[in-house]
């Protein structure tokens, strides 16, 4: 529940900020619903992008890309402290929890985008 709260906080801040900013700077003659629709769309795209990157990270896509960097960092830290040990990799249960958390971000983002289109059509 704590993670879902942070999703809603990010979503709300971006929506409100964009709505106020666009109503004061661009298309000032348009209705509040027009600006709210744009705010929902921008917030939805941002939350969706965060969710997709989180999903890719939880599925291990970046592990192969980061392997060389981690190996190099581990070697340098071993030079400084021979007793240095890396943290263990995430367990399958932790990966599943990360994927579940990332899917919430994706669902909120897609829902926000769909809501912005519905408001636009009204």
N, CA, C and O of each residue as an XYZ file, in Angstrom:
488
protein
N       0.830     -1.199      0.000
C       0.000      0.000      0.000
C       0.872      1.259      0.000
O       0.507      2.277     -0.587
N       2.027      1.174      0.666
C       2.912      2.329      0.743
C       3.413      2.720     -0.645
O       3.501      3.904     -0.970
N       3.741      1.716     -1.463
C       4.223      1.984     -2.809
C       3.121      2.609     -3.665
O       3.387      3.513     -4.458
N       1.893      2.131     -3.506
C       0.790      2.686     -4.281
C       0.553      4.143     -3.920
O       0.180      4.945     -4.776
N       0.766      4.487     -2.664
C       0.630      5.871     -2.227
C       1.659      6.752     -2.936
O       1.337      7.859     -3.369
N       2.888      6.266     -3.054
C       3.915      7.057     -3.742
C       3.590      7.217     -5.222
O       3.881      8.258     -5.810
N       2.992      6.201     -5.826
C       2.570      6.316     -7.227
C       1.542      7.432     -7.365
O       1.644      8.275     -8.256
N       0.563      7.431     -6.487
C      -0.488      8.450     -6.550
C       0.047      9.842     -6.259
O      -0.433     10.820     -6.833
N       1.034      9.946     -5.378
C       1.628     11.257     -5.084
C       2.338     11.797     -6.319
O       2.145     12.956     -6.687
N       3.157     10.968     -6.963
C       3.856     11.392     -8.194
C       2.839     11.761     -9.260
O       2.958     12.804     -9.904
N       1.845     10.911     -9.447
C       0.820     11.142    -10.460
C       0.079     12.448    -10.195
O      -0.125     13.240    -11.116
N      -0.327     12.683     -8.943
C      -1.071     13.895     -8.596
C      -0.239     15.156     -8.752
O      -0.722     16.159     -9.278
N       1.009     15.115     -8.297
C       1.869     16.300     -8.409
C       2.099     16.673     -9.865
O       2.006     17.844    -10.231
N       2.400     15.684    -10.694
C       2.651     15.977    -12.112
C       1.375     16.476    -12.783
O       1.422     17.422    -13.569
N       0.244     15.856    -12.485
C      -1.023     16.282    -13.095
C      -1.361     17.720    -12.715
O      -1.679     18.539    -13.577
N      -1.292     18.016    -11.436
C      -1.637     19.367    -10.977
C      -0.653     20.396    -11.507
O      -1.053     21.470    -11.958
N       0.646     20.067    -11.454
C       1.663     21.008    -11.925
C       1.485     21.318    -13.404
O       1.516     22.481    -13.804
N       1.298     20.282    -14.217
C       1.133     20.515    -15.650
C      -0.165     21.256    -15.947
O      -0.194     22.128    -16.815
N      -1.235     20.920    -15.239
C      -2.522     21.585    -15.472
C      -2.421     23.078    -15.169
O      -2.882     23.905    -15.955
N      -1.828     23.417    -14.045
C      -1.685     24.830    -13.681
C      -0.740     25.538    -14.651
O      -1.031     26.641    -15.114
N       0.387     24.902    -14.955
C       1.366     25.516    -15.857
C       0.769     25.755    -17.244
O       0.951     26.826    -17.823
N       0.060     24.764    -17.775
C      -0.493     24.935    -19.121
C      -1.632     25.949    -19.142
O      -1.813     26.654    -20.135
N      -2.393     26.029    -18.067
C      -3.493     26.998    -18.048
C      -2.978     28.434    -17.922
O      -3.664     29.377    -18.317
N      -1.773     28.599    -17.372
C      -1.218     29.941    -17.239
C      -0.344     30.341    -18.434
O      -0.127     31.530    -18.665
N       0.152     29.372    -19.184
C       1.087     29.732    -20.240
C       0.561     29.456    -21.644
O       0.654     30.324    -22.511
N       0.019     28.287    -21.885
C      -0.448     27.931    -23.214
C      -1.955     27.842    -23.261
O      -2.590     27.434    -22.289
N      -2.526     28.221    -24.383
C      -3.962     28.078    -24.617
C      -4.791     28.572    -23.433
O      -5.611     27.830    -22.893
N      -4.582     29.787    -23.043
C      -5.257     30.326    -21.866
C      -6.770     30.405    -22.046
O      -7.508     30.449    -21.062
N      -7.231     30.423    -23.281
C      -8.662     30.535    -23.529
C      -9.388     29.197    -23.418
O     -10.618     29.168    -23.429
N      -8.665     28.104    -23.312
C      -9.282     26.781    -23.250
C      -9.863     26.522    -21.862
O      -9.565     27.230    -20.900
N     -10.698     25.493    -21.787
C     -11.353     25.149    -20.517
C     -10.392     24.410    -19.584
O      -9.324     23.950    -19.987
N     -10.810     24.318    -18.341
C     -10.012     23.604    -17.348
C      -9.918     22.117    -17.695
O      -8.890     21.488    -17.444
N     -10.977     21.556    -18.266
C     -10.946     20.148    -18.668
C      -9.882     19.891    -19.733
O      -9.240     18.840    -19.729
N      -9.696     20.837    -20.634
C      -8.659     20.725    -21.662
C      -7.285     20.621    -21.011
O      -6.481     19.760    -21.370
N      -7.025     21.499    -20.057
C      -5.729     21.496    -19.374
C      -5.582     20.269    -18.471
O      -4.491     19.709    -18.365
N      -6.664     19.850    -17.824
C      -6.624     18.654    -16.990
C      -6.327     17.421    -17.830
O      -5.574     16.546    -17.405
N      -6.910     17.349    -19.006
C      -6.648     16.236    -19.906
C      -5.170     16.160    -20.277
O      -4.581     15.079    -20.297
N      -4.583     17.307    -20.568
C      -3.146     17.338    -20.873
C      -2.310     16.929    -19.675
O      -1.322     16.211    -19.824
N      -2.695     17.378    -18.492
C      -1.975     17.002    -17.274
C      -2.053     15.510    -16.999
O      -1.061     14.889    -16.616
N      -3.246     14.933    -17.195
C      -3.394     13.494    -17.010
C      -2.560     12.714    -18.013
O      -1.973     11.686    -17.676
N      -2.509     13.205    -19.249
C      -1.732     12.518    -20.273
C      -0.242     12.556    -19.944
O       0.432     11.528    -20.014
N       0.271     13.714    -19.592
C       1.702     13.843    -19.263
C       2.035     12.999    -18.031
O       3.044     12.294    -18.020
N       1.205     13.063    -17.005
C       1.445     12.264    -15.804
C       1.367     10.777    -16.124
O       2.165      9.988    -15.619
N       0.416     10.398    -16.954
C       0.288      8.996    -17.341
C       1.502      8.491    -18.093
O       1.968      7.379    -17.849
N       2.014      9.295    -19.002
C       3.207      8.887    -19.750
C       4.414      8.766    -18.829
O       5.205      7.834    -18.971
N       4.569      9.691    -17.890
C       5.692      9.639    -16.954
C       5.593      8.416    -16.039
O       6.575      7.696    -15.857
N       4.431      8.183    -15.473
C       4.243      7.039    -14.584
C       4.393      5.731    -15.362
O       4.959      4.766    -14.849
N       3.894      5.696    -16.584
C       4.030      4.511    -17.432
C       5.507      4.230    -17.726
O       5.940      3.079    -17.666
N       6.276      5.264    -18.040
C       7.704      5.087    -18.323
C       8.446      4.571    -17.091
O       9.289      3.681    -17.200
N       8.134      5.126    -15.923
C       8.757      4.645    -14.684
C       8.412      3.171    -14.479
O       9.278      2.371    -14.125
N       7.166      2.819    -14.700
C       6.733      1.430    -14.534
C       7.406      0.482    -15.500
O       7.781     -0.628    -15.121
N       7.566      0.905    -16.752
C       8.201      0.026    -17.739
C       9.683     -0.164    -17.428
O      10.191     -1.280    -17.544
N      10.384      0.888    -17.038
C      11.789      0.734    -16.670
C      11.926     -0.117    -15.411
O      12.861     -0.910    -15.301
N      11.012      0.039    -14.467
C      11.034     -0.795    -13.262
C      10.776     -2.256    -13.618
O      11.405     -3.159    -13.066
N       9.854     -2.478    -14.537
C       9.538     -3.839    -14.988
C      10.752     -4.479    -15.657
O      11.070     -5.639    -15.396
N      11.425     -3.721    -16.517
C      12.618     -4.253    -17.190
C      13.723     -4.546    -16.186
O      14.445     -5.533    -16.323
N      13.853     -3.700    -15.189
C      14.869     -3.922    -14.165
C      14.536     -5.151    -13.331
O      15.428     -5.935    -13.007
N      13.273     -5.332    -12.981
C      12.867     -6.482    -12.175
C      12.982     -7.788    -12.947
O      13.215     -8.839    -12.350
N      12.823     -7.739    -14.255
C      12.925     -8.968    -15.046
C      14.368     -9.342    -15.346
O      14.629    -10.423    -15.874
N      15.308     -8.465    -15.016
C      16.723     -8.787    -15.195
C      17.303     -8.311    -16.513
O      18.413     -8.710    -16.863
N      16.603     -7.485    -17.248
C      17.098     -7.017    -18.542
C      18.392     -6.228    -18.400
O      19.296     -6.359    -19.224
N      18.481     -5.411    -17.358
C      19.660     -4.570    -17.195
C      20.829     -5.308    -16.547
O      21.939     -4.778    -16.504
N      20.600     -6.532    -16.038
C      21.673     -7.271    -15.373
C      22.831     -7.547    -16.329
O      23.996     -7.391    -15.964
N      22.511     -7.949    -17.528
C      23.562     -8.221    -18.509
C      24.309     -6.970    -18.922
O      25.522     -7.008    -19.123
N      23.613     -5.888    -19.048
C      24.233     -4.616    -19.435
C      25.142     -4.120    -18.328
O      26.219     -3.589    -18.600
N      24.723     -4.285    -17.088
C      25.469     -3.759    -15.948
C      26.567     -4.697    -15.450
O      27.336     -4.318    -14.567
N      26.660     -5.918    -15.997
C      27.610     -6.894    -15.487
C      29.049     -6.374    -15.516
O      29.768     -6.503    -14.525
N      29.469     -5.799    -16.618
C      30.836     -5.291    -16.738
C      31.119     -4.155    -15.762
O      32.195     -4.096    -15.166
N      30.162     -3.264    -15.603
C      30.337     -2.155    -14.664
C      30.449     -2.675    -13.228
O      31.278     -2.203    -12.451
N      29.602     -3.654    -12.888
C      29.642     -4.214    -11.539
C      30.959     -4.940    -11.285
O      31.538     -4.831    -10.205
N      31.427     -5.683    -12.291
C      32.684     -6.416    -12.134
C      33.851     -5.457    -11.939
O      34.723     -5.695    -11.104
N      33.867     -4.381    -12.705
C      34.933     -3.378    -12.592
C      34.883     -2.690    -11.219
O      35.920     -2.494    -10.585
N      33.701     -2.333    -10.773
C      33.541     -1.699     -9.461
C      33.968     -2.646     -8.344
O      34.632     -2.238     -7.391
N      33.579     -3.913     -8.471
C      33.952     -4.903     -7.459
C      35.481     -5.053     -7.384
O      36.038     -5.180     -6.294
N      36.154     -5.039     -8.543
C      37.614     -5.161     -8.560
C      38.271     -3.959     -7.889
O      39.221     -4.119     -7.123
N      37.776     -2.768     -8.170
C      38.346     -1.569     -7.555
C      38.120     -1.554     -6.045
O      39.008     -1.164     -5.287
N      36.941     -1.974     -5.611
C      36.658     -2.009     -4.181
C      37.475     -3.095     -3.474
O      37.843     -2.934     -2.311
N      37.754     -4.185     -4.164
C      38.609     -5.235     -3.586
C      40.039     -4.734     -3.398
O      40.726     -5.145     -2.463
N      40.492     -3.834     -4.301
C      41.830     -3.249     -4.138
C      41.894     -2.400     -2.872
O      42.895     -2.412     -2.155
N      40.832     -1.676     -2.610
C      40.782     -0.810     -1.436
C      40.622     -1.636     -0.164
O      41.330     -1.419      0.819
N      39.687     -2.584     -0.190
C      39.394     -3.400      0.986
C      39.313     -4.866      0.554
O      38.322     -5.274     -0.051
N      40.341     -5.660      0.856
C      40.338     -7.065      0.417
C      39.196     -7.899      1.002
O      38.855     -8.946      0.454
N      38.608     -7.448      2.102
C      37.505     -8.190      2.715
C      36.135     -7.802      2.160
O      35.111     -8.264      2.663
N      36.109     -6.959      1.131
C      34.840     -6.476      0.578
C      34.066     -7.630     -0.057
O      34.629     -8.436     -0.798
N      32.778     -7.697      0.241
C      31.892     -8.698     -0.354
C      30.670     -7.995     -0.933
O      30.131     -7.068     -0.329
N      30.247     -8.438     -2.092
C      29.050     -7.886     -2.741
C      27.802     -8.360     -2.015
O      27.801     -9.417     -1.385
N      26.751     -7.575     -2.108
C      25.452     -8.013     -1.611
C      24.959     -9.143     -2.498
O      25.336     -9.244     -3.666
N      24.128     -9.976     -1.939
C      23.581    -11.079     -2.710
C      22.577    -10.556     -3.722
O      21.967     -9.502     -3.541
N      22.425    -11.321     -4.789
C      21.436    -10.976     -5.805
C      20.034    -11.122     -5.230
O      19.833    -11.787     -4.214
N      19.081    -10.501     -5.882
C      17.694    -10.571     -5.428
C      17.163    -11.994     -5.581
O      17.446    -12.679     -6.564
N      16.397    -12.416     -4.598
C      15.786    -13.745     -4.650
C      14.589    -13.712     -5.594
O      14.086    -12.635     -5.913
N      14.129    -14.870     -6.041
C      12.939    -14.891     -6.915
C      11.712    -14.231     -6.275
O      10.890    -13.636     -6.971
N      11.594    -14.337     -4.948
C      10.456    -13.697     -4.274
C      10.579    -12.174     -4.344
O       9.594    -11.468     -4.559
N      11.805    -11.684     -4.159
C      12.028    -10.236     -4.252
C      11.796     -9.742     -5.676
O      11.230     -8.667     -5.871
N      12.226    -10.513     -6.668
C      11.974    -10.141     -8.066
C      10.478    -10.104     -8.359
O      10.000     -9.208     -9.055
N       9.740    -11.077     -7.829
C       8.288    -11.106     -8.041
C       7.625     -9.885     -7.408
O       6.708     -9.304     -7.989
N       8.084     -9.497     -6.220
C       7.530     -8.308     -5.564
C       7.861     -7.049     -6.359
O       7.032     -6.145     -6.464
N       9.074     -6.987     -6.921
C       9.453     -5.832     -7.746
C       8.598     -5.763     -9.006
O       8.164     -4.683     -9.407
N       8.355     -6.923     -9.632
C       7.504     -6.946    -10.831
C       6.078     -6.509    -10.509
O       5.454     -5.781    -11.281
N       5.565     -6.959     -9.359
C       4.210     -6.571     -8.953
C       4.129     -5.065     -8.721
O       3.161     -4.419     -9.124
N       5.144     -4.515     -8.076
C       5.189     -3.072     -7.835
C       5.268     -2.304     -9.153
O       4.597     -1.287     -9.326
N       6.087     -2.793    -10.076
C       6.235     -2.123    -11.374
C       4.936     -2.178    -12.169
O       4.596     -1.225    -12.870
N       4.210     -3.287    -12.062
C       2.952     -3.385    -12.809
C       1.926     -2.388    -12.300
O       1.078     -1.930    -13.067
N       1.986     -2.041    -11.016
C       1.081     -1.002    -10.499
C       1.358      0.332    -11.177
O       0.430      1.047    -11.555
N       2.651      0.671    -11.333
C       3.013      1.915    -12.019
C       2.468      1.901    -13.448
O       1.922      2.900    -13.916
N       2.617      0.776    -14.132
C       2.142      0.671    -15.515
C       0.634      0.838    -15.573
O       0.131      1.571    -16.424
N      -0.100      0.170    -14.682
C      -1.559      0.261    -14.696
C      -2.048      1.676    -14.414
O      -2.981      2.147    -15.065
N      -1.434      2.356    -13.457
C      -1.830      3.735    -13.165
C      -1.528      4.635    -14.356
O      -2.330      5.508    -14.688
N      -0.383      4.435    -15.002
C      -0.030      5.238    -16.168
C      -0.995      5.037    -17.317
O      -1.460      6.007    -17.914
N      -1.303      3.787    -17.634
C      -2.239      3.495    -18.723
C      -3.631      4.016    -18.380
O      -4.315      4.570    -19.240
N      -4.049      3.844    -17.143
C      -5.359      4.362    -16.725
C      -5.445      5.869    -16.844
O      -6.479      6.410    -17.238
N      -4.362      6.546    -16.506
C      -4.338      7.996    -16.607
C      -4.424      8.449    -18.064
O      -5.120      9.413    -18.381
N      -3.715      7.751    -18.940
C      -3.757      8.095    -20.369
C      -5.156      7.865    -20.928
O      -5.674      8.699    -21.671
N      -5.764      6.750    -20.578
C      -7.126      6.465    -21.043
C      -8.103      7.505    -20.500
O      -8.978      7.971    -21.230
N      -7.963      7.870    -19.235
C      -8.819      8.897    -18.644
C      -8.646     10.238    -19.357
O      -9.622     10.963    -19.554
N      -7.423     10.571    -19.742
C      -7.205     11.833    -20.453
C      -7.908     11.826    -21.806
O      -8.450     12.847    -22.228
N      -7.903     10.674    -22.493
C      -8.615     10.581    -23.770
C     -10.120     10.670    -23.579
O     -10.807     11.284    -24.395
N     -10.643     10.072    -22.522
C     -12.083     10.146    -22.247
C     -12.495     11.592    -21.971
O     -13.521     12.053    -22.471
N     -11.693     12.306    -21.173
C     -11.985     13.720    -20.892
C     -11.921     14.533    -22.178
O     -12.724     15.444    -22.379
N     -10.967     14.207    -23.051
C     -10.841     14.939    -24.314
C     -12.080     14.747    -25.187
O     -12.530     15.684    -25.846
N     -12.624     13.545    -25.189
C     -13.791     13.262    -26.004
C     -15.057     13.902    -25.455
O     -16.010     14.118    -26.205
N     -15.087     14.207    -24.170
C     -16.273     14.807    -23.548
C     -16.349     16.241    -23.851
O     -17.280     16.916    -23.412
